[in-house]
PDB file of C-alpha atoms in Angstrom:
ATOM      1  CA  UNK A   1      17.042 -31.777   9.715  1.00  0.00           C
ATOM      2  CA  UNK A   2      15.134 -29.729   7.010  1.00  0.00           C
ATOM      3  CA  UNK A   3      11.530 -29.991   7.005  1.00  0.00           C
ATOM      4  CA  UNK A   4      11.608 -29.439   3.168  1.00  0.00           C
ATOM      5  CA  UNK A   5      13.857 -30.115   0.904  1.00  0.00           C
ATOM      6  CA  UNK A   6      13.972 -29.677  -2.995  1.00  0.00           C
ATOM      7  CA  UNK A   7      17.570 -30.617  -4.111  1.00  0.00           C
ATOM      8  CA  UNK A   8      17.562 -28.137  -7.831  1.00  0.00           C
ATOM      9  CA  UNK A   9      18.340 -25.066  -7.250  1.00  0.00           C
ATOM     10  CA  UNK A  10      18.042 -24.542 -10.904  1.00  0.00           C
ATOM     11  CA  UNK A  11      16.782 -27.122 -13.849  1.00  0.00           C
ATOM     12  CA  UNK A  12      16.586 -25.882 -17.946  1.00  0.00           C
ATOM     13  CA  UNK A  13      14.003 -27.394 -19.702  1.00  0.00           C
ATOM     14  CA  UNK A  14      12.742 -27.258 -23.687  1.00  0.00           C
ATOM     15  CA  UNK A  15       9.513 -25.999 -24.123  1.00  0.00           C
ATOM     16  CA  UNK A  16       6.495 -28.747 -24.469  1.00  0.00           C
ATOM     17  CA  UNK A  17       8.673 -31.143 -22.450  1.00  0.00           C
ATOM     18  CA  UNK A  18       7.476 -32.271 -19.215  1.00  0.00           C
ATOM     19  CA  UNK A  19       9.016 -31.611 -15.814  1.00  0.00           C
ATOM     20  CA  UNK A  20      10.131 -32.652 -12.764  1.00  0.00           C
ATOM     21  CA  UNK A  21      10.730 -31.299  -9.777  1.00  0.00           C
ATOM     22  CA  UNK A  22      11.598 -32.739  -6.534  1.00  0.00           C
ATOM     23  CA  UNK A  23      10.208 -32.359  -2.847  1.00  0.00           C
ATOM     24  CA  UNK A  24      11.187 -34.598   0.004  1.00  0.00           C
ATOM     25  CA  UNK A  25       9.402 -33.935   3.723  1.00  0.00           C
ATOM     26  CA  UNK A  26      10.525 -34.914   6.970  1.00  0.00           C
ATOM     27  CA  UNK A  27       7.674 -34.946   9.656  1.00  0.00           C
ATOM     28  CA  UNK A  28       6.648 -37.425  12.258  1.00  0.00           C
ATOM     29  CA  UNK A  29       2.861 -36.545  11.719  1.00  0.00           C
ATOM     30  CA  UNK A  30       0.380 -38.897  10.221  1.00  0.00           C
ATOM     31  CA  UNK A  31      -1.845 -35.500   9.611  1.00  0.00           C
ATOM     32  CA  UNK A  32      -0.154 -33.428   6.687  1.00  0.00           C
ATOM     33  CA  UNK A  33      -0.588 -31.322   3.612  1.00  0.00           C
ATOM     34  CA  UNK A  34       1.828 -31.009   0.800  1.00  0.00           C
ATOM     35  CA  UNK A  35       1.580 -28.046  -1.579  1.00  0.00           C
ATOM     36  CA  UNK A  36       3.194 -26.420  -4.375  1.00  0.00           C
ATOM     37  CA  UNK A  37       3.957 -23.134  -5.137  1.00  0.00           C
ATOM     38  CA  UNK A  38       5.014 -20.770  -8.090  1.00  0.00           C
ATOM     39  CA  UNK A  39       6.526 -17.512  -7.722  1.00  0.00           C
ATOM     40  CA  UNK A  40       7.243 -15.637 -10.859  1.00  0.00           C
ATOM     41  CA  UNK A  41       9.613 -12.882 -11.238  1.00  0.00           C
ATOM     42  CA  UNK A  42       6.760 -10.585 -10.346  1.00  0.00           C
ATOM     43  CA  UNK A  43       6.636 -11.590  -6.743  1.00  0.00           C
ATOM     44  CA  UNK A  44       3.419 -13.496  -6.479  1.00  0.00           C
ATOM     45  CA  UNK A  45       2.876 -16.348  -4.804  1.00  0.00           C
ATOM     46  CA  UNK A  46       0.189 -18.670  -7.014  1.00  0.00           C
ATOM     47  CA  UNK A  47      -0.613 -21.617  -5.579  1.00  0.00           C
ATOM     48  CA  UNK A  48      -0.629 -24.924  -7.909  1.00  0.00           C
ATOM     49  CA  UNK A  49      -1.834 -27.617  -6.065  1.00  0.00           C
ATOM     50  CA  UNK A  50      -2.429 -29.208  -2.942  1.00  0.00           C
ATOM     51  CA  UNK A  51      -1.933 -33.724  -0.996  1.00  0.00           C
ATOM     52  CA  UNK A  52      -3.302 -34.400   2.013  1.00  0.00           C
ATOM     53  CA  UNK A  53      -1.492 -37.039   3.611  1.00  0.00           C
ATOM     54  CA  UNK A  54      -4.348 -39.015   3.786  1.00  0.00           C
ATOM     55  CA  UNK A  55      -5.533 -39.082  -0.289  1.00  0.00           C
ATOM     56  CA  UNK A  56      -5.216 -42.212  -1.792  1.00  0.00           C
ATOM     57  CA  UNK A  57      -4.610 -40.571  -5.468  1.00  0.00           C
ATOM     58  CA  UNK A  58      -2.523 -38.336  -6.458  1.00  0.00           C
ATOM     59  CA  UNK A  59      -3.665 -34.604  -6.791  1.00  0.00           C
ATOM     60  CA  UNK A  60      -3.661 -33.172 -10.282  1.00  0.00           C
ATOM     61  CA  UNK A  61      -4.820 -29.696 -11.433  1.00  0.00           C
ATOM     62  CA  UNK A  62      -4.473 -29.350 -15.164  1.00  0.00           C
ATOM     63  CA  UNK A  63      -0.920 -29.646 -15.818  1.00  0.00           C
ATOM     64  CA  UNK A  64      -0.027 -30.162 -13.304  1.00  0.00           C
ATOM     65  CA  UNK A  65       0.448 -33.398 -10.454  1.00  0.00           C
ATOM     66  CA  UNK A  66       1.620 -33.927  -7.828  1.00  0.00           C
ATOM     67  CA  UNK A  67       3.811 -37.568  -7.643  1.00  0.00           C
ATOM     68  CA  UNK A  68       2.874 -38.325  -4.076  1.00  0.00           C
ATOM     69  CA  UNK A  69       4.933 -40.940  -2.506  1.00  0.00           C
ATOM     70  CA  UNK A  70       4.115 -41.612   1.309  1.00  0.00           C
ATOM     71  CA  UNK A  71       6.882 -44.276   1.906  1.00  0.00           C
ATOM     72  CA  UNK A  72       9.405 -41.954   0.772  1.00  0.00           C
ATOM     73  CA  UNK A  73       8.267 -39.158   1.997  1.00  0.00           C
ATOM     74  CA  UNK A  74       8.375 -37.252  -1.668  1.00  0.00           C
ATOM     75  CA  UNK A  75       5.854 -34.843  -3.411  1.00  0.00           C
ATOM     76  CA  UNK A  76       7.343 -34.071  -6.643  1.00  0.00           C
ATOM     77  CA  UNK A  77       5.553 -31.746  -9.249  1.00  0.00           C
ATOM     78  CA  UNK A  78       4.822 -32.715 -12.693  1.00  0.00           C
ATOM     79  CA  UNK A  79       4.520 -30.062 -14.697  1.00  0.00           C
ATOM     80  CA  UNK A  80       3.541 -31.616 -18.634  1.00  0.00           C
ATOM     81  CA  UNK A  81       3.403 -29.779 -21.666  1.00  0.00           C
ATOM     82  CA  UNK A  82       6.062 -27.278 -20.133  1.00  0.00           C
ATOM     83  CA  UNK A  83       5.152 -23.430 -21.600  1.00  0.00           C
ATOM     84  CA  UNK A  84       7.492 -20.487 -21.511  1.00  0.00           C
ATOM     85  CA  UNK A  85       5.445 -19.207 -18.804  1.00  0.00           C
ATOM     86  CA  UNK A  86       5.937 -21.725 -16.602  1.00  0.00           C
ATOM     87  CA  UNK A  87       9.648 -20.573 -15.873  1.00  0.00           C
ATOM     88  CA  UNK A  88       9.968 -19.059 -11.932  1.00  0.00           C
ATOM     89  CA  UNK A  89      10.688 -20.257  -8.960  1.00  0.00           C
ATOM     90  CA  UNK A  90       8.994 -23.328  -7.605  1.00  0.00           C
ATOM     91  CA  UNK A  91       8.213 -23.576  -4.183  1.00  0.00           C
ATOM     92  CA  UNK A  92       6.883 -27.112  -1.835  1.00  0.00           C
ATOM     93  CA  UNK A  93       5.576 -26.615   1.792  1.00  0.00           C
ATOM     94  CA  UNK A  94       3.952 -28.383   4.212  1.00  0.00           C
ATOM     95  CA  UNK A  95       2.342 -27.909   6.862  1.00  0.00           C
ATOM     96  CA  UNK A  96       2.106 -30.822   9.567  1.00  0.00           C
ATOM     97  CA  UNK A  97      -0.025 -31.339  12.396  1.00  0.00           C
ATOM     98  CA  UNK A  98      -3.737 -31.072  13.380  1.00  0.00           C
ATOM     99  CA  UNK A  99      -4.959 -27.325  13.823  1.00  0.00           C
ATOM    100  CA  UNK A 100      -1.193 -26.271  12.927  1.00  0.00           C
ATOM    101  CA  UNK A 101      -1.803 -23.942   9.591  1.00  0.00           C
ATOM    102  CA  UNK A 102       1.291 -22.365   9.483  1.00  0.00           C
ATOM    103  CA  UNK A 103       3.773 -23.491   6.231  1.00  0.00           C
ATOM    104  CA  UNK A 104       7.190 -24.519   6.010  1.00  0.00           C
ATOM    105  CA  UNK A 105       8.676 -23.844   2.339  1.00  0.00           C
ATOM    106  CA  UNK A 106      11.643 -25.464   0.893  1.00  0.00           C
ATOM    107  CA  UNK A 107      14.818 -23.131  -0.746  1.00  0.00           C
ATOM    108  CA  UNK A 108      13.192 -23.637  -4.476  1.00  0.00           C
ATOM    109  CA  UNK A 109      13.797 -24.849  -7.745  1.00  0.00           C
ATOM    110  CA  UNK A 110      14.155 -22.131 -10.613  1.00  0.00           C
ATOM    111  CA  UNK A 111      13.019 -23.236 -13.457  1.00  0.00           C
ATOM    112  CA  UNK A 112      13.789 -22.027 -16.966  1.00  0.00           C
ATOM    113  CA  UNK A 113      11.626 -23.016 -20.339  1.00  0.00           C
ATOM    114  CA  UNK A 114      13.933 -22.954 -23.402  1.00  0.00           C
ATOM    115  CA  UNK A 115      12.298 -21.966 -26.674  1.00  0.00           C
TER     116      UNK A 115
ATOM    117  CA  UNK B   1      -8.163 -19.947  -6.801  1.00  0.00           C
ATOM    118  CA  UNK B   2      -8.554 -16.533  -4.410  1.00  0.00           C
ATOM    119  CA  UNK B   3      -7.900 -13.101  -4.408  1.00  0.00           C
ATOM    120  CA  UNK B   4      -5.546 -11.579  -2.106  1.00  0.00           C
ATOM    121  CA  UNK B   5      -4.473  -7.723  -2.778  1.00  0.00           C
ATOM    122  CA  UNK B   6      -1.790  -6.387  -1.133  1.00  0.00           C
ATOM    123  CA  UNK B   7      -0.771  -3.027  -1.248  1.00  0.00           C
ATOM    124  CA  UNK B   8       1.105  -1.284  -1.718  1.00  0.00           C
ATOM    125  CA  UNK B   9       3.306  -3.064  -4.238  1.00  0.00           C
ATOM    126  CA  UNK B  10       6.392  -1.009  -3.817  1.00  0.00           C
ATOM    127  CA  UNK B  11       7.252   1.453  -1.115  1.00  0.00           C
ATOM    128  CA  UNK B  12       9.950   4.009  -0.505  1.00  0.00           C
ATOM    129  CA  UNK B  13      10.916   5.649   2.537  1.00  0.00           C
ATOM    130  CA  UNK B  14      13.201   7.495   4.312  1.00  0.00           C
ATOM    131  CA  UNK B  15      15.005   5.791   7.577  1.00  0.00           C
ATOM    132  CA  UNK B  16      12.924   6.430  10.765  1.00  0.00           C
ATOM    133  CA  UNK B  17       9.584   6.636   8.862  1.00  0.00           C
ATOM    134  CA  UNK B  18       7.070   4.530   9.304  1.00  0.00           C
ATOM    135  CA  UNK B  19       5.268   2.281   6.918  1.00  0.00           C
ATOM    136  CA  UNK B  20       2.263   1.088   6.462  1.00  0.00           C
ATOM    137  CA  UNK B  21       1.105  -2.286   4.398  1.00  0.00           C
ATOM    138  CA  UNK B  22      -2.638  -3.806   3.575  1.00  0.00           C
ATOM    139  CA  UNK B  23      -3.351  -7.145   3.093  1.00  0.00           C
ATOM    140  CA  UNK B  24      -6.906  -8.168   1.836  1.00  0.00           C
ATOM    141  CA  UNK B  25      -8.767 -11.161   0.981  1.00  0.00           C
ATOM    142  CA  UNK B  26     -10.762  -9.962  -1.917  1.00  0.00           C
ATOM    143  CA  UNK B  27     -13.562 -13.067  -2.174  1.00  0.00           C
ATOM    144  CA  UNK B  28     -13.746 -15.294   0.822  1.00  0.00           C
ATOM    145  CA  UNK B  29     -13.418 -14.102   4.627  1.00  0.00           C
ATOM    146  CA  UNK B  30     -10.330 -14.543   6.154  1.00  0.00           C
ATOM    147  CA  UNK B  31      -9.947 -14.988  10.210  1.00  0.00           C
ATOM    148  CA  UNK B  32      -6.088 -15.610   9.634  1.00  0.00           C
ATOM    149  CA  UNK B  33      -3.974 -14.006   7.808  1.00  0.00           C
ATOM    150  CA  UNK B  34       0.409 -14.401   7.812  1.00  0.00           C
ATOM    151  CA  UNK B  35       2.990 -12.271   7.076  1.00  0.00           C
ATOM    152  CA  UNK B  36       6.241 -13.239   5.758  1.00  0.00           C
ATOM    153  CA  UNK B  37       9.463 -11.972   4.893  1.00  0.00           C
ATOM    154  CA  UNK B  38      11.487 -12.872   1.539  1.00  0.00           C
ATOM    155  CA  UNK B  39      15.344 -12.249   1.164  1.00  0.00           C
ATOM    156  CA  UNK B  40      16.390 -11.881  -1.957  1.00  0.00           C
ATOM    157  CA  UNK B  41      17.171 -15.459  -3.988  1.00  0.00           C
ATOM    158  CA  UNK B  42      15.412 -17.259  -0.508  1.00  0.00           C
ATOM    159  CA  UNK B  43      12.461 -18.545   0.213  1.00  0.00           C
ATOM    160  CA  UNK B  44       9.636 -16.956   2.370  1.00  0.00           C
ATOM    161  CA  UNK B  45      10.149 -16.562   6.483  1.00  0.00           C
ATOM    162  CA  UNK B  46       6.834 -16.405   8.226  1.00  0.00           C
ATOM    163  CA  UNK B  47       7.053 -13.278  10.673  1.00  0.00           C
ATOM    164  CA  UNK B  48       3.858 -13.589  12.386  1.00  0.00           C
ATOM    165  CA  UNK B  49       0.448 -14.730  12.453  1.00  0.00           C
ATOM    166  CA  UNK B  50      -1.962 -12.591  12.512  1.00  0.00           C
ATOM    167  CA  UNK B  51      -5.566 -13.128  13.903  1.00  0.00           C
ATOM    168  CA  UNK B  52      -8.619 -11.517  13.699  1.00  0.00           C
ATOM    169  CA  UNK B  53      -9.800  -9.989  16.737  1.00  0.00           C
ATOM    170  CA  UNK B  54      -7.051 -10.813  18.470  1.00  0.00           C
ATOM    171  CA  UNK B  55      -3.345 -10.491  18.998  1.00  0.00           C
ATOM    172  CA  UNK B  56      -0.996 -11.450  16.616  1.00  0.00           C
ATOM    173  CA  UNK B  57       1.753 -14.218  16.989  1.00  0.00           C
ATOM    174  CA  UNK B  58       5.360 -13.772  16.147  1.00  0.00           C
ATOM    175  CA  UNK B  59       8.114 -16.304  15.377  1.00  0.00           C
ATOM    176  CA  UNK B  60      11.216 -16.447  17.222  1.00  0.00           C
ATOM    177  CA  UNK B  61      13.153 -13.420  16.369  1.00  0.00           C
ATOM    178  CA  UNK B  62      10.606 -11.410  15.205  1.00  0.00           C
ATOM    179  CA  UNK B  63      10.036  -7.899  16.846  1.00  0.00           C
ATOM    180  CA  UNK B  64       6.359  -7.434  17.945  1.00  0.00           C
ATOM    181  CA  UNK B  65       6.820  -3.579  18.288  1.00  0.00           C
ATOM    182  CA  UNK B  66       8.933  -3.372  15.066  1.00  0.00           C
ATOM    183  CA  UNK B  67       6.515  -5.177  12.898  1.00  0.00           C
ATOM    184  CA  UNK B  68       2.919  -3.979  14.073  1.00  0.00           C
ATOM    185  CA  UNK B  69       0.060  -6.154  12.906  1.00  0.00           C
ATOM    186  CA  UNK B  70      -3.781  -5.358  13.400  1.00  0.00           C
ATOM    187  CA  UNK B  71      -6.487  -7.651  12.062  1.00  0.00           C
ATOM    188  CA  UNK B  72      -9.250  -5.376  12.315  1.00  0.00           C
ATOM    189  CA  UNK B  73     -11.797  -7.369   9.900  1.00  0.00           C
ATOM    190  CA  UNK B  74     -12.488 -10.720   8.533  1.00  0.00           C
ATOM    191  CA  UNK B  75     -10.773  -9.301   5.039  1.00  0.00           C
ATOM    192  CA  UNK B  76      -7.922  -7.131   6.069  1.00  0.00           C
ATOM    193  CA  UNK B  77      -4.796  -7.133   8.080  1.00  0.00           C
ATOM    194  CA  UNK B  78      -2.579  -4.503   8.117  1.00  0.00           C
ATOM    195  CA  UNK B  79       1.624  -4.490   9.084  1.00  0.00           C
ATOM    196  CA  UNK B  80       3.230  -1.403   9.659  1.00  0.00           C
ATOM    197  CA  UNK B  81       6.988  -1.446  10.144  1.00  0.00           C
ATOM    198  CA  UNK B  82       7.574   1.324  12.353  1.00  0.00           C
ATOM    199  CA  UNK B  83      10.758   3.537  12.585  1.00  0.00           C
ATOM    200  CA  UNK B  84      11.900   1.544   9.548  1.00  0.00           C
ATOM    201  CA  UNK B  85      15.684   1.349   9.100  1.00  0.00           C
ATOM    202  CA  UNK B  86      18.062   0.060   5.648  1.00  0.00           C
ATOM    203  CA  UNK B  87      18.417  -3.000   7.323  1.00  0.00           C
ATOM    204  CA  UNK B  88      14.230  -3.707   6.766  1.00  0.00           C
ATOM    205  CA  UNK B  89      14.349  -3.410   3.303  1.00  0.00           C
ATOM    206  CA  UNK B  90      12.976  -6.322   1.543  1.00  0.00           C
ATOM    207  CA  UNK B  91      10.000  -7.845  -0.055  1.00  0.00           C
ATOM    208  CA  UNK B  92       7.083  -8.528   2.381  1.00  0.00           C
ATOM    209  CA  UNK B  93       4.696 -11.118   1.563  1.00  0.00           C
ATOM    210  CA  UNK B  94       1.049 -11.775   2.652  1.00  0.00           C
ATOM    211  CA  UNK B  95      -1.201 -14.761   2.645  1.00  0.00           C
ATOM    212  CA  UNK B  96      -4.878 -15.474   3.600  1.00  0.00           C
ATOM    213  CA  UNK B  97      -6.324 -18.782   5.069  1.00  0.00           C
ATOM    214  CA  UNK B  98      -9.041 -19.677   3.356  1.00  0.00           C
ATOM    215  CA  UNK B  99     -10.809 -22.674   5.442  1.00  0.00           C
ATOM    216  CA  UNK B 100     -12.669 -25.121   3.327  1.00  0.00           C
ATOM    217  CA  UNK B 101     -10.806 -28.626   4.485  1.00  0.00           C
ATOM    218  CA  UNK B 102      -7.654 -28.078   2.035  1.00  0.00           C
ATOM    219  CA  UNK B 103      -7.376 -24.729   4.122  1.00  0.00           C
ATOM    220  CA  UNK B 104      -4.906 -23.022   1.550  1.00  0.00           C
ATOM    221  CA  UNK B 105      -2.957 -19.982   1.720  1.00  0.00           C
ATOM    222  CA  UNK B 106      -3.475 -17.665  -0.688  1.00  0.00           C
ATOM    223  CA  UNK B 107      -0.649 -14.828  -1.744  1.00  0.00           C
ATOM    224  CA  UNK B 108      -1.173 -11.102  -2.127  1.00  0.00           C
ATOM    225  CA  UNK B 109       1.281  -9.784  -4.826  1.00  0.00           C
ATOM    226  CA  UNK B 110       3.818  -8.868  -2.343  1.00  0.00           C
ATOM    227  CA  UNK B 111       5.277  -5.191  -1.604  1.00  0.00           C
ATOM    228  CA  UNK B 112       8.942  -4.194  -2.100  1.00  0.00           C
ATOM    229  CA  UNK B 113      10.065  -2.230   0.809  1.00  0.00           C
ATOM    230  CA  UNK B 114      13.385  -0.092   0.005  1.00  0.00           C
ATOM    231  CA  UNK B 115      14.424   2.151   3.331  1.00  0.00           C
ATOM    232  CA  UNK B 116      16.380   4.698   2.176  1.00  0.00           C
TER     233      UNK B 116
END
């Protein structure tokens, strides 16, 4: 089964409309982190934001949150406001386990801003 | 956020050279460091793990004497792809660890490796 899975391969969106996109995790560990990447045509991987399995609220940085739902096992990103800049790929990982740092990444969601 | 460089960004060689790629963690130290591998249109493959002070680890599948990695400081690790063939081109990726409870990875730019 995949660890990560993010179901859009690709999604179009108008600019200053907010986004969605979707994460879904499979692990059998009660210790996990959830995080979100973008990678831009440049090659860079930026990091966005970051759930611990164990925080009550969700995690927001600026524009971005993070939809954390335990029960089923999603993370989905919330990107508001979207800007032309936000189009690239998009990126969730986890990484399970106590003292386990290594990631897992999903296949990605490219996302495109229409003007 | 962090800095990670890597360098260098883009890199062409001739088959059976050998090549050489930094990875350094510009503002916080860095005891672990990964290295992954990016097809194009895929997402990233972790290669190996790479440790300072001590041996690196390699996934499954992942040649230890193809892909050399030395973590010689807290800041820098280093891969070299030795004797490098067409078949390693591709973009190589580095992160950093940086350990403060969220213990994040943090991306270099990446360097495009075309073997000629």
């Amino acid at each position: 089964a995949q660890k990560i899975t993010q179901t859009q391969p690709g999604m179009f969106v108008q600019e200053k409309e907010a986004v969605t996109l979707d994460c879904t995790y499979d692990t059998s560990d009660q210790s996990y982190g959830l995080f979100w990447y973008k990678q831009p045509s440049s090659g860079e991987m930026i990091f966005l934001i970051y759930q611990g399995s164990y925080d009550e609220q969700n995690a927001t940085e600026g524009r971005y949150s993070l939809n954390f739902q335990k029960a089923r096992k999603s993370a989905n990103l919330v990107i508001s406001a979207s800007q032309l800049g936000d189009s690239a790929m998009y990126f969730c990982a986890m990484r399970e386990g106590l003292g386990n740092e290594k990631l897992t990444f999903g296949t990605g969601t490219r996302l495109t801003i229409i003007p | 956020g962090a800095v990670v460089s890597q360098h260098p960004s883009r890199v062409i060689c001739k088959s059976g050279t050998s090549v050489k790629i930094e990875c350094r963690s510009l503002d916080f130290q860095a005891t672990t460091m990964f290295w992954y591998r990016q097809f194009p249109k895929k997402s990233l493959m972790l290669m190996a793990t790479s440790n300072e002070g001590s041996k690196a680890t390699y996934e499954q599948g992942v040649e230890k004497d193809k892909f050399l990695i030395n973590h010689a400081s807290l800041t820098l690790s280093t891969l070299t792809v030795t004797s490098a063939h067409p078949e390693d081109s591709s973009f190589y990726i580095c992160s950093a660890l940086r350990l403060d409870g969220k213990n994040i990875q943090y991306f270099g730019a990446g360097t495009r490796l075309s073997v000629l």
